[in-house]
Coordinates of C-alpha atoms and ligand atoms in Angstrom, one line a residue:
X1 CA 120.4 94.3 125.1
X2 CA 116.8 93.5 126.5
X3 CA 117.3 90.8 128.7
X4 CA 116.5 91.8 132.3
X5 CA 117.5 95.0 134.8
X6 CA 119.8 92.9 137.2
X7 CA 122.2 95.0 139.7
X8 CA 123.5 93.8 143.5
X9 CA 121.3 90.7 143.4
X10 CA 117.9 92.7 142.8
X11 CA 115.7 92.4 139.5
X12 CA 113.2 94.9 138.1
X13 CA 109.9 94.4 138.5
X14 CA 107.7 96.6 136.3
X15 CA 103.7 96.7 135.3
X16 CA 102.3 99.7 132.9
X17 CA 98.7 101.3 133.2
X18 CA 98.0 102.3 129.4
X19 CA 95.5 105.1 129.0
X20 CA 94.3 105.4 125.6
X21 CA 92.2 108.2 124.5
X22 CA 89.9 106.7 121.4
X23 CA 89.7 108.4 118.8
X24 CA 85.5 108.8 118.2
X25 CA 83.6 111.3 116.7
X26 CA 81.2 111.6 120.1
X27 CA 82.2 111.7 124.1
X28 CA 81.5 108.1 125.4
X29 CA 78.1 108.9 127.5
X30 CA 77.0 111.9 125.6
X31 CA 76.9 113.5 122.0
X32 CA 79.2 116.1 122.5
X33 CA 82.3 116.3 120.1
X34 CA 85.1 114.1 121.4
X35 CA 87.5 117.0 120.1
X36 CA 90.7 118.9 121.1
X37 CA 91.7 122.6 121.1
X38 CA 88.3 124.1 121.1
X39 CA 87.4 127.3 123.4
X40 CA 87.2 125.6 126.7
X41 CA 83.8 124.5 127.5
X42 CA 81.8 124.8 124.5
X43 CA 81.4 120.7 123.8
X44 CA 79.9 119.9 126.7
X45 CA 75.6 118.8 128.1
X46 CA 74.0 118.0 130.9
X47 CA 75.5 114.6 130.9
X48 CA 79.5 115.6 130.8
X49 CA 78.5 118.3 132.9
X50 CA 76.9 115.9 135.7
X51 CA 73.2 117.8 135.4
X52 CA 70.8 116.0 137.9
X53 CA 68.8 113.3 135.8
X54 CA 71.1 113.9 133.1
X55 CA 71.3 110.1 131.5
X56 CA 74.5 108.7 130.1
X57 CA 74.5 106.7 127.0
X58 CA 77.1 104.3 126.2
X59 CA 79.2 105.1 122.9
X60 CA 78.8 101.9 121.3
X61 CA 81.7 102.9 118.2
X62 CA 83.9 103.3 121.4
X63 CA 82.9 99.3 122.8
X64 CA 83.4 98.4 119.7
X65 CA 86.9 100.1 118.7
X66 CA 87.7 98.5 122.7
X67 CA 86.6 95.2 121.6
X68 CA 89.5 95.5 118.6
X69 CA 91.8 96.6 120.9
X70 CA 91.4 93.8 122.9
X71 CA 91.1 90.9 120.4
X72 CA 95.0 91.7 119.2
X73 CA 96.1 92.3 122.3
X74 CA 95.1 88.4 122.9
X75 CA 92.2 89.1 125.5
X76 CA 89.3 87.1 125.8
X77 CA 85.8 89.0 125.6
X78 CA 83.5 88.4 127.9
X79 CA 79.8 87.9 126.5
X80 CA 78.9 90.8 129.5
X81 CA 80.5 93.6 130.6
X82 CA 79.5 96.0 133.1
X83 CA 80.3 99.7 133.8
X84 CA 81.0 100.6 137.8
X85 CA 80.9 104.2 139.4
X86 CA 84.4 104.9 141.3
X87 CA 83.4 107.2 143.6
X88 CA 86.0 110.4 144.5
X89 CA 85.9 113.4 144.9
X90 CA 87.8 116.1 142.6
X91 CA 86.7 119.6 140.8
X92 CA 87.9 117.6 136.8
X93 CA 84.8 114.9 138.0
X94 CA 81.6 117.1 138.3
X95 CA 79.6 113.9 139.1
X96 CA 82.0 113.0 142.3
X97 CA 82.3 109.9 140.7
X98 CA 83.8 108.2 137.1
X99 CA 82.6 105.8 134.9
X100 CA 84.5 102.6 135.0
X101 CA 84.2 98.9 134.9
X102 CA 85.8 97.5 137.9
X103 CA 85.2 93.3 138.2
X104 CA 83.7 92.9 134.8
X105 CA 86.1 94.7 132.1
X106 CA 85.2 94.9 128.7
X107 CA 88.6 92.8 128.0
X108 CA 89.8 90.4 130.0
X109 CA 93.0 89.2 130.1
X110 CA 95.4 88.8 127.4
X111 CA 98.9 88.4 126.7
X112 CA 101.1 90.3 124.4
X113 CA 104.0 89.0 122.5
X114 CA 107.0 91.2 121.2
X115 CA 108.8 89.3 118.9
X116 CA 112.8 90.0 118.1
X117 CA 116.4 89.3 119.8
X118 CA 115.3 88.6 123.5
X119 CA 111.6 88.1 122.8
X120 CA 109.0 88.3 125.5
X121 CA 105.3 88.2 126.2
X122 CA 103.7 90.2 128.8
X123 CA 100.4 89.1 129.8
X124 CA 97.2 91.9 129.6
X125 CA 95.8 92.0 133.3
X126 CA 92.3 93.2 131.7
X127 CA 91.5 96.4 128.8
X128 CA 88.4 98.6 130.4
X129 CA 86.4 101.2 129.4
X130 CA 86.1 104.7 131.1
X131 CA 85.4 108.4 131.0
X132 CA 88.0 111.0 131.1
X133 CA 88.2 113.6 133.5
X134 CA 88.0 117.1 132.7
X135 CA 91.2 119.4 132.4
X136 CA 92.2 122.1 135.1
X137 CA 94.6 124.5 134.4
X138 CA 96.8 125.6 137.6
X139 CA 97.3 128.9 137.3
X140 CA 100.5 131.1 138.3
X141 CA 102.4 128.1 139.7
X142 CA 105.4 126.1 138.5
X143 CA 105.6 124.3 135.0
X144 CA 101.3 124.0 135.6
X145 CA 101.6 121.8 138.1
X146 CA 98.5 122.6 141.8
X147 CA 101.1 123.3 144.1
X148 CA 102.0 126.7 144.7
X149 CA 99.3 127.6 141.9
X150 CA 97.4 131.1 142.6
X151 CA 93.7 128.9 141.2
X152 CA 93.0 126.8 139.1
X153 CA 90.1 126.3 136.1
X154 CA 88.6 123.6 134.6
X155 CA 88.2 122.4 130.9
X156 CA 84.9 120.6 130.6
X157 CA 85.8 119.5 126.9
X158 CA 87.7 116.9 128.1
X159 CA 85.0 115.0 130.5
X160 CA 83.7 112.2 129.4
X161 CA 85.9 111.5 126.6
X162 CA 86.3 107.9 126.1
X163 CA 89.2 106.3 127.5
X164 CA 90.4 102.2 127.5
X165 CA 92.7 101.8 129.7
X166 CA 94.8 98.7 129.2
X167 CA 96.7 96.8 132.2
X168 CA 99.4 94.8 132.3
X169 CA 100.6 92.1 134.9
X170 CA 104.3 92.6 136.2
X171 CA 105.9 90.9 134.3
X172 CA 108.4 93.8 132.8
X173 CA 112.2 92.9 133.6
X174 CA 113.9 96.2 132.3
X175 CA 113.3 100.0 131.0
X176 CA 114.1 98.5 127.5
X177 CA 111.5 95.6 127.8
X178 CA 109.2 98.8 128.5
X179 CA 110.1 100.9 125.7
X180 CA 109.8 98.1 123.4
X181 CA 106.5 96.9 124.6
X182 CA 104.6 100.2 125.1
X183 CA 106.4 100.6 121.1
X184 CA 104.8 97.6 119.9
X185 CA 101.5 98.4 121.6
X186 CA 101.3 101.8 119.5
X187 CA 101.9 101.2 117.1
X188 CA 99.4 98.4 117.5
X189 CA 96.3 100.6 118.3
X190 CA 97.8 103.2 115.6
X191 CA 97.3 100.1 113.3
X192 CA 93.8 99.6 113.9
X193 CA 92.6 103.2 113.8
X194 CA 91.1 103.1 117.6
X195 CA 93.6 106.5 118.7
X196 CA 96.3 108.4 117.2
X197 CA 98.2 107.6 120.5
X198 CA 100.1 110.9 120.6
X199 CA 101.8 110.8 124.0
X200 CA 103.2 114.0 123.8
X201 CA 99.2 115.4 123.4
X202 CA 98.4 112.7 125.8
X203 CA 96.6 110.7 123.6
X204 CA 98.3 107.4 125.6
X205 CA 99.7 107.9 128.3
X206 CA 101.6 105.3 130.0
X207 CA 102.1 105.1 133.6
X208 CA 104.6 102.5 135.5
X209 CA 104.4 100.7 138.2
X210 CA 107.9 99.6 139.6
X211 CA 109.6 97.7 142.0
X212 CA 112.3 95.5 143.1
X213 CA 112.9 92.0 144.8
X214 CA 116.1 89.8 145.3
X215 CA 116.8 87.8 141.9
X216 CA 114.5 84.6 141.8
X217 CA 112.3 85.3 144.6
X218 CA 108.5 84.8 143.8
X219 CA 107.1 87.0 146.2
X220 CA 107.1 91.0 144.7
X221 CA 108.4 93.8 146.9
X222 CA 107.0 97.4 147.3
X223 CA 105.9 99.1 144.2
X224 CA 105.5 103.0 143.4
X225 CA 103.6 104.8 140.8
X226 CA 105.2 106.7 137.8
X227 CA 103.5 109.8 136.3
X228 CA 103.7 112.3 133.6
X229 CA 106.0 110.3 131.1
X230 CA 105.6 111.5 127.6
X231 CA 107.3 109.9 125.4
X232 CA 108.5 105.9 125.3
X233 CA 111.9 107.3 125.3
X234 CA 110.9 109.0 128.8
X235 CA 108.7 105.9 129.5
X236 CA 112.3 103.9 130.4
X237 CA 113.8 107.0 131.6
X238 CA 112.1 107.3 134.3
X239 CA 111.5 103.7 135.1
X240 CA 115.4 103.2 135.2
X241 CA 116.1 106.1 137.4
X242 CA 113.0 104.8 139.8
X243 CA 114.9 101.4 140.0
X244 CA 118.6 103.2 140.4
X245 CA 116.7 105.3 143.5
X246 CA 115.0 102.1 144.8
X247 CA 117.9 99.9 144.8
X248 CA 119.9 102.9 146.7
X249 CA 117.2 102.5 149.8
X250 CA 117.4 98.6 149.7
X251 CA 120.8 98.4 149.7
X252 CA 120.9 101.8 152.5
X253 CA 118.8 99.1 154.3
X254 CA 116.0 101.4 153.9
X255 CA 112.4 100.4 153.1
X256 CA 110.9 102.1 149.6
X257 CA 107.5 103.3 150.3
X258 CA 104.6 103.1 148.6
X259 CA 103.9 106.3 146.6
X260 CA 103.2 108.0 143.2
X261 CA 106.0 110.1 141.7
X262 CA 106.0 112.7 139.2
X263 CA 108.7 112.8 136.0
X264 CA 110.0 115.8 135.1
X265 CA 111.0 115.8 131.4
X266 CA 113.2 118.8 131.8
X267 CA 115.3 116.7 134.4
X268 CA 114.6 113.2 134.6
X269 CA 114.4 113.0 137.9
X270 CA 110.9 112.2 139.9
X271 CA 109.5 113.9 142.9
X272 CA 106.6 112.4 145.2
X273 CA 103.3 113.1 144.5
X274 CA 101.5 111.8 147.4
X275 CA 102.5 108.7 149.1
X276 CA 99.7 105.9 149.5
X277 CA 99.6 104.7 152.5
X278 CA 96.5 102.3 152.0
X279 CA 94.9 101.7 148.9
X280 CA 92.3 103.8 148.0
X281 CA 88.6 103.3 148.8
X282 CA 87.0 103.8 145.7
X283 CA 83.3 102.3 146.8
X284 CA 83.0 100.8 143.4
X285 CA 79.2 99.8 142.6
X286 CA 77.3 98.6 139.3
X287 CA 76.4 101.6 137.5
X288 CA 72.1 102.2 137.8
X289 CA 72.3 104.1 134.7
X290 CA 73.7 102.0 132.4
X291 CA 73.1 98.4 130.6
X292 CA 75.6 96.5 130.8
X293 CA 77.2 95.9 127.7
X294 CA 76.9 92.8 125.7
X295 CA 79.1 91.0 123.2
X296 CA 77.6 88.5 120.0
X297 CA 80.3 85.9 119.5
X298 CA 79.7 86.0 115.4
X299 CA 80.1 89.8 116.2
X300 CA 83.4 89.5 117.9
X301 CA 84.6 86.5 115.3
X302 CA 83.9 89.4 112.4
X303 CA 85.8 91.8 114.3
X304 CA 88.4 89.9 114.2
X305 CA 88.2 89.1 111.1
X306 CA 88.4 93.0 109.4
X307 CA 91.5 93.9 112.4
X308 CA 94.4 95.4 109.5
X309 CA 97.6 93.8 109.3
X310 CA 99.0 94.2 113.1
X311 CA 102.9 95.0 113.6
X312 CA 103.1 91.5 114.7
X313 CA 102.3 90.5 111.6
X314 CA 104.2 93.0 110.1
X315 CA 107.6 91.9 111.2
X316 CA 107.2 88.1 110.3
X317 CA 106.3 89.4 106.9
X318 CA 109.7 91.7 106.8
X319 CA 111.8 89.1 108.6
X320 CA 110.0 86.7 106.2
X321 CA 110.8 89.0 102.9
X322 CA 114.5 88.6 104.0
X323 CA 114.8 92.0 106.6
X324 CA 117.8 92.1 109.2
X325 CA 115.3 91.7 112.8
X326 CA 116.1 94.7 114.0
X327 CA 115.4 96.1 110.6
X328 CA 111.8 94.6 110.7
X329 CA 110.8 95.7 113.9
X330 CA 112.0 99.3 113.1
X331 CA 109.4 99.2 110.2
X332 CA 106.9 97.3 111.9
X333 CA 106.6 99.8 115.0
X334 CA 107.8 103.1 114.4
X335 CA 104.1 104.6 113.1
X336 CA 105.3 107.3 110.3
X337 CA 108.3 105.0 109.4
X338 CA 105.9 102.2 108.6
X339 CA 103.8 103.7 106.4
X340 CA 106.9 105.8 104.3
X341 CA 108.6 102.0 103.9
X342 CA 105.5 100.0 102.7
X343 CA 104.5 102.7 100.2
X344 CA 108.1 103.2 98.9
X345 CA 108.5 99.2 99.1
X346 CA 104.8 98.5 96.7
X347 CA 106.5 101.3 94.2
X348 CA 109.8 100.2 94.0
X349 CA 108.9 96.3 94.5
X350 CA 111.6 94.8 96.6
X351 CA 111.4 94.8 100.2
X352 CA 115.3 94.7 100.7
X353 CA 116.2 97.4 98.2
X354 CA 113.5 99.4 99.9
X355 CA 114.4 98.9 103.1
X356 CA 118.2 99.9 102.9
X357 CA 116.9 103.5 101.4
X358 CA 114.7 104.0 104.2
X359 CA 117.0 102.6 107.3
X360 CA 120.2 105.0 104.9
X361 CA 120.1 107.8 103.2
X362 CA 116.1 108.8 104.5
X363 CA 116.7 107.8 108.3
X364 CA 119.8 109.9 107.5
X365 CA 117.7 112.9 106.7
X366 CA 115.0 112.5 108.6
X367 CA 117.5 112.7 111.9
X368 CA 119.6 115.4 110.1
X369 CA 116.4 117.3 110.0
X370 CA 114.5 116.3 113.1
X371 CA 111.4 115.4 111.6
X372 CA 109.2 112.7 110.8
X373 CA 109.2 110.5 107.5
X374 CA 105.5 111.7 106.9
X375 CA 107.1 115.1 107.1
X376 CA 109.8 114.6 104.4
X377 CA 109.6 116.3 101.6
X378 CA 111.3 114.0 99.8
X379 CA 108.2 111.7 99.5
X380 CA 108.1 107.6 98.9
X381 CA 107.3 108.6 95.0
X382 CA 110.0 110.8 94.2
X383 CA 112.4 108.3 96.1
X384 CA 110.9 105.2 94.1
X385 CA 111.8 107.4 91.0
X386 CA 115.6 108.2 92.5
X387 CA 115.8 104.1 93.0
X388 CA 114.4 103.0 89.9
X389 CA 117.6 104.9 88.3
X390 CA 120.0 102.8 90.7
X391 CA 117.9 99.7 89.9
X392 CA 117.8 100.1 86.3
X393 CA 121.8 100.7 86.2
X394 CA 121.4 104.9 85.2
X395 CA 123.5 105.8 88.0
X396 CA 125.5 104.9 90.4
X397 CA 125.3 104.7 94.5
X398 CA 127.6 107.4 94.6
X399 CA 125.2 109.8 92.2
X400 CA 122.2 108.6 94.4
X401 CA 123.7 110.2 97.4
X402 CA 123.8 113.6 95.1
X403 CA 120.3 113.2 93.8
X404 CA 118.6 112.1 97.5
X405 CA 120.5 115.9 98.5
X406 CA 119.2 117.9 95.7
X407 CA 115.4 116.3 96.7
X408 CA 115.6 117.0 100.0
X409 CA 116.7 120.5 99.2
X410 CA 114.7 120.8 95.7
X411 CA 111.0 119.9 96.7
X412 CA 110.4 120.4 92.9
X413 CA 112.6 118.4 91.4
X414 CA 112.3 115.2 90.4
X415 CA 115.4 112.6 90.1
X416 CA 115.6 111.9 86.5
X417 CA 115.5 116.0 85.5
X418 CA 118.5 116.3 88.4
X419 CA 120.3 113.3 86.7
X420 CA 119.9 114.5 83.7
X421 CA 121.2 118.3 84.3
X422 CA 123.8 117.2 86.4
X423 CA 125.0 114.4 83.7
X424 CA 124.9 111.9 86.8
X425 CA 124.2 108.9 84.1
X426 CA 126.5 106.3 85.0
X427 CA 129.5 105.6 82.5
X428 CA 129.3 102.2 81.6
X429 CA 130.7 102.4 78.3
X430 CA 133.6 99.9 77.4
X431 CA 135.2 103.3 75.7
X432 CA 134.8 106.0 77.5
X433 CA 135.5 103.6 80.9
X434 CA 138.8 102.1 79.2
X435 CA 140.2 105.9 78.3
X436 CA 139.6 106.7 82.3
X437 CA 141.5 103.4 83.4
X438 CA 144.3 103.5 80.8
X439 CA 145.0 107.1 81.9
X440 CA 144.6 105.8 85.2
X441 CA 147.1 103.4 85.3
X442 CA 149.5 105.4 82.6
X443 CA 149.8 107.7 85.8
X444 CA 150.3 105.4 88.4
X445 CA 153.1 102.7 87.1
X446 CA 154.2 101.9 90.7
X447 CA 150.6 100.5 92.0
X448 CA 150.4 99.0 89.0
X449 CA 153.7 96.9 89.4
X450 CA 153.2 96.4 93.1
X451 CA 149.9 94.8 91.8
X452 CA 152.1 92.8 89.6
X453 CA 154.1 92.0 92.5
X454 CA 151.3 90.2 94.1
X455 CA 149.9 93.6 96.4
X456 CA 146.3 92.8 95.5
X457 CA 144.5 95.1 97.3
X458 CA 146.0 98.6 95.4
X459 CA 143.3 97.8 92.7
X460 CA 141.1 99.6 96.2
X461 CA 143.2 102.8 95.4
X462 CA 143.4 102.5 91.5
X463 CA 139.2 102.1 91.5
X464 CA 139.3 105.0 93.5
X465 CA 141.5 107.2 91.5
X466 CA 139.0 105.7 88.4
X467 CA 136.1 106.6 89.9
X468 CA 137.9 110.5 90.9
X469 CA 138.5 110.3 87.0
X470 CA 135.1 109.9 86.1
X471 CA 133.4 112.4 88.6
X472 CA 132.2 109.5 90.7
X473 CA 130.4 108.8 87.5
X474 CA 132.0 105.3 86.8
X475 CA 129.9 101.8 86.7
X476 CA 131.8 100.4 89.8
X477 CA 131.4 97.0 88.7
X478 CA 132.4 97.3 85.1
X479 CA 135.1 99.3 86.4
X480 CA 136.7 96.3 88.4
X481 CA 136.3 94.0 86.0
X482 CA 138.0 96.6 83.3
X483 CA 140.7 97.4 85.9
X484 CA 141.7 93.7 86.6
X485 CA 141.6 92.7 82.6
X486 CA 144.3 95.5 82.0
X487 CA 146.0 94.6 84.4
X488 CA 146.2 90.8 84.3
X489 CA 147.0 91.5 80.6
Ligands
ADP501 P1 97.0 98.7 142.7 O1 96.3 98.1 144.0 O2 98.2 99.9 143.1 O3 95.8 99.3 142.2 P2 97.2 96.6 140.9 O4 97.6 95.2 141.8 O5 96.0 96.7 140.7 O6 97.4 98.0 141.9 O7 98.4 96.3 139.8 C1 98.1 98.0 139.2 C2 99.9 97.5 138.3 O8 100.8 97.4 138.9 C3 99.6 96.6 137.8 O9 99.7 97.2 136.2 C4 100.6 95.7 137.6 O10 100.8 94.6 137.1 C5 101.4 96.4 138.2 N1 101.9 95.9 140.2 C6 101.3 94.7 141.1 N2 102.3 95.0 141.7 C7 103.4 95.6 141.4 C8 105.2 95.1 142.2 N3 104.9 94.8 143.7 N4 105.9 95.9 141.1 C9 105.8 96.6 140.1 N5 104.2 96.5 139.5 C10 103.1 96.0 140.2
ZN502 ZN1 77.7 116.2 126.8
MG503 MG1 94.6 98.4 140.8

């Protein structure tokens, strides 16, 4: 499943550039609130509007959070790093340069392991801190894009907010690997608390660099850069479409042009944004208004020691507790589901039982309702009440499903109350069960004869009949035992 993408003698080569909006209180180089959704151009000051002479001051919390992410990605955190100016002109950048980092990034080479079936490791080239640009709104155009728009306005609230850019080596070999990698990376950053990494809101943006090459060759083909995939699913879809496109070109004897492509979520198609014939010349130079960022080895060791349990470690813990790999990976990386599972497992006190409920009944309900786990009316506390009744034998699996539905439909109900009100308590009592069994056996003499003649599988039918007669409430185990006892008497 997560092997490489290979077609007609070619293989995929993919590298990602990921921008993470850091969830700090203030912007990267000024005291303005780092907050979205406010009235346009209200969270601004002389620094982030680039008034002449205004001086930036680096946000220590952004530096700290970036170092924590870097540590989680296995990066080396150099003792000193430096901010640089990246020069370009565009209306979203009032200084006409972006403060970024160039040859001395905050986080240097690392590596990130994606466990599970077909496990793989991706080298991290670097992760550096920079400021985001302002937000441009293109009016009167097609889907808010600049082409064909009547005019553009700029909201500087986002200008100067902190971004951590994470760059990978071109180590990914399939769209599926890209999806798995980004899912785990996202879960890791969320676990750290550095960002909510909401791709729809743009607090995590992943651009994909894509090329193909003959299988086994050491060099790289010409790459294109894909933008605007606002979910992990779209990331994989965009890469898949681009690989097909490049393969078509190469097989037709044409060349892949180096260009930037825009992914359209509505159609799944790609359109050319601009061709990049040559590398941009940003004329980087060290930012003269900021001191280098220094890192104390003791502080870094302390930061590393204070990291929370990360998804990779969760995966190891959950597989260690006996969960299947696919389940463990899902429960380690799907952010909302992971939190839900943790709380349920804590309350239920049994990792496997909790996992079965989350992967079964809960997932089905979430999918049907189209909601995330944290939005479900069946909170971990309510579900734990239900699971407890199954574990202690008060109700059987069949009734448990009914109770679960009742919890979905009535947010005020609790499991014990539903069991009481609907009389769902399991029938395990030998006399009561015995009467049911005797009745069913009397009604089905042919099946009884067949069983006695050696067709043991008819017991399944008889169990079903007894279960039905009990209104679905029979203790399945006790019922089986009793049936066998009566039939072999
Ligand atoms: P650029 O000069 O376009 O900035 P870089 O070498 O800095 O390119 O790499 C940017 C990103 O593109 C990285 O994530 C890197 O892994 C990826 N990349 C580089 N070359 C290729 C290639 N031939 N195919 C796919 N991805 C590539
Ligand atoms: Zn400001
Ligand atoms: Mg580059």
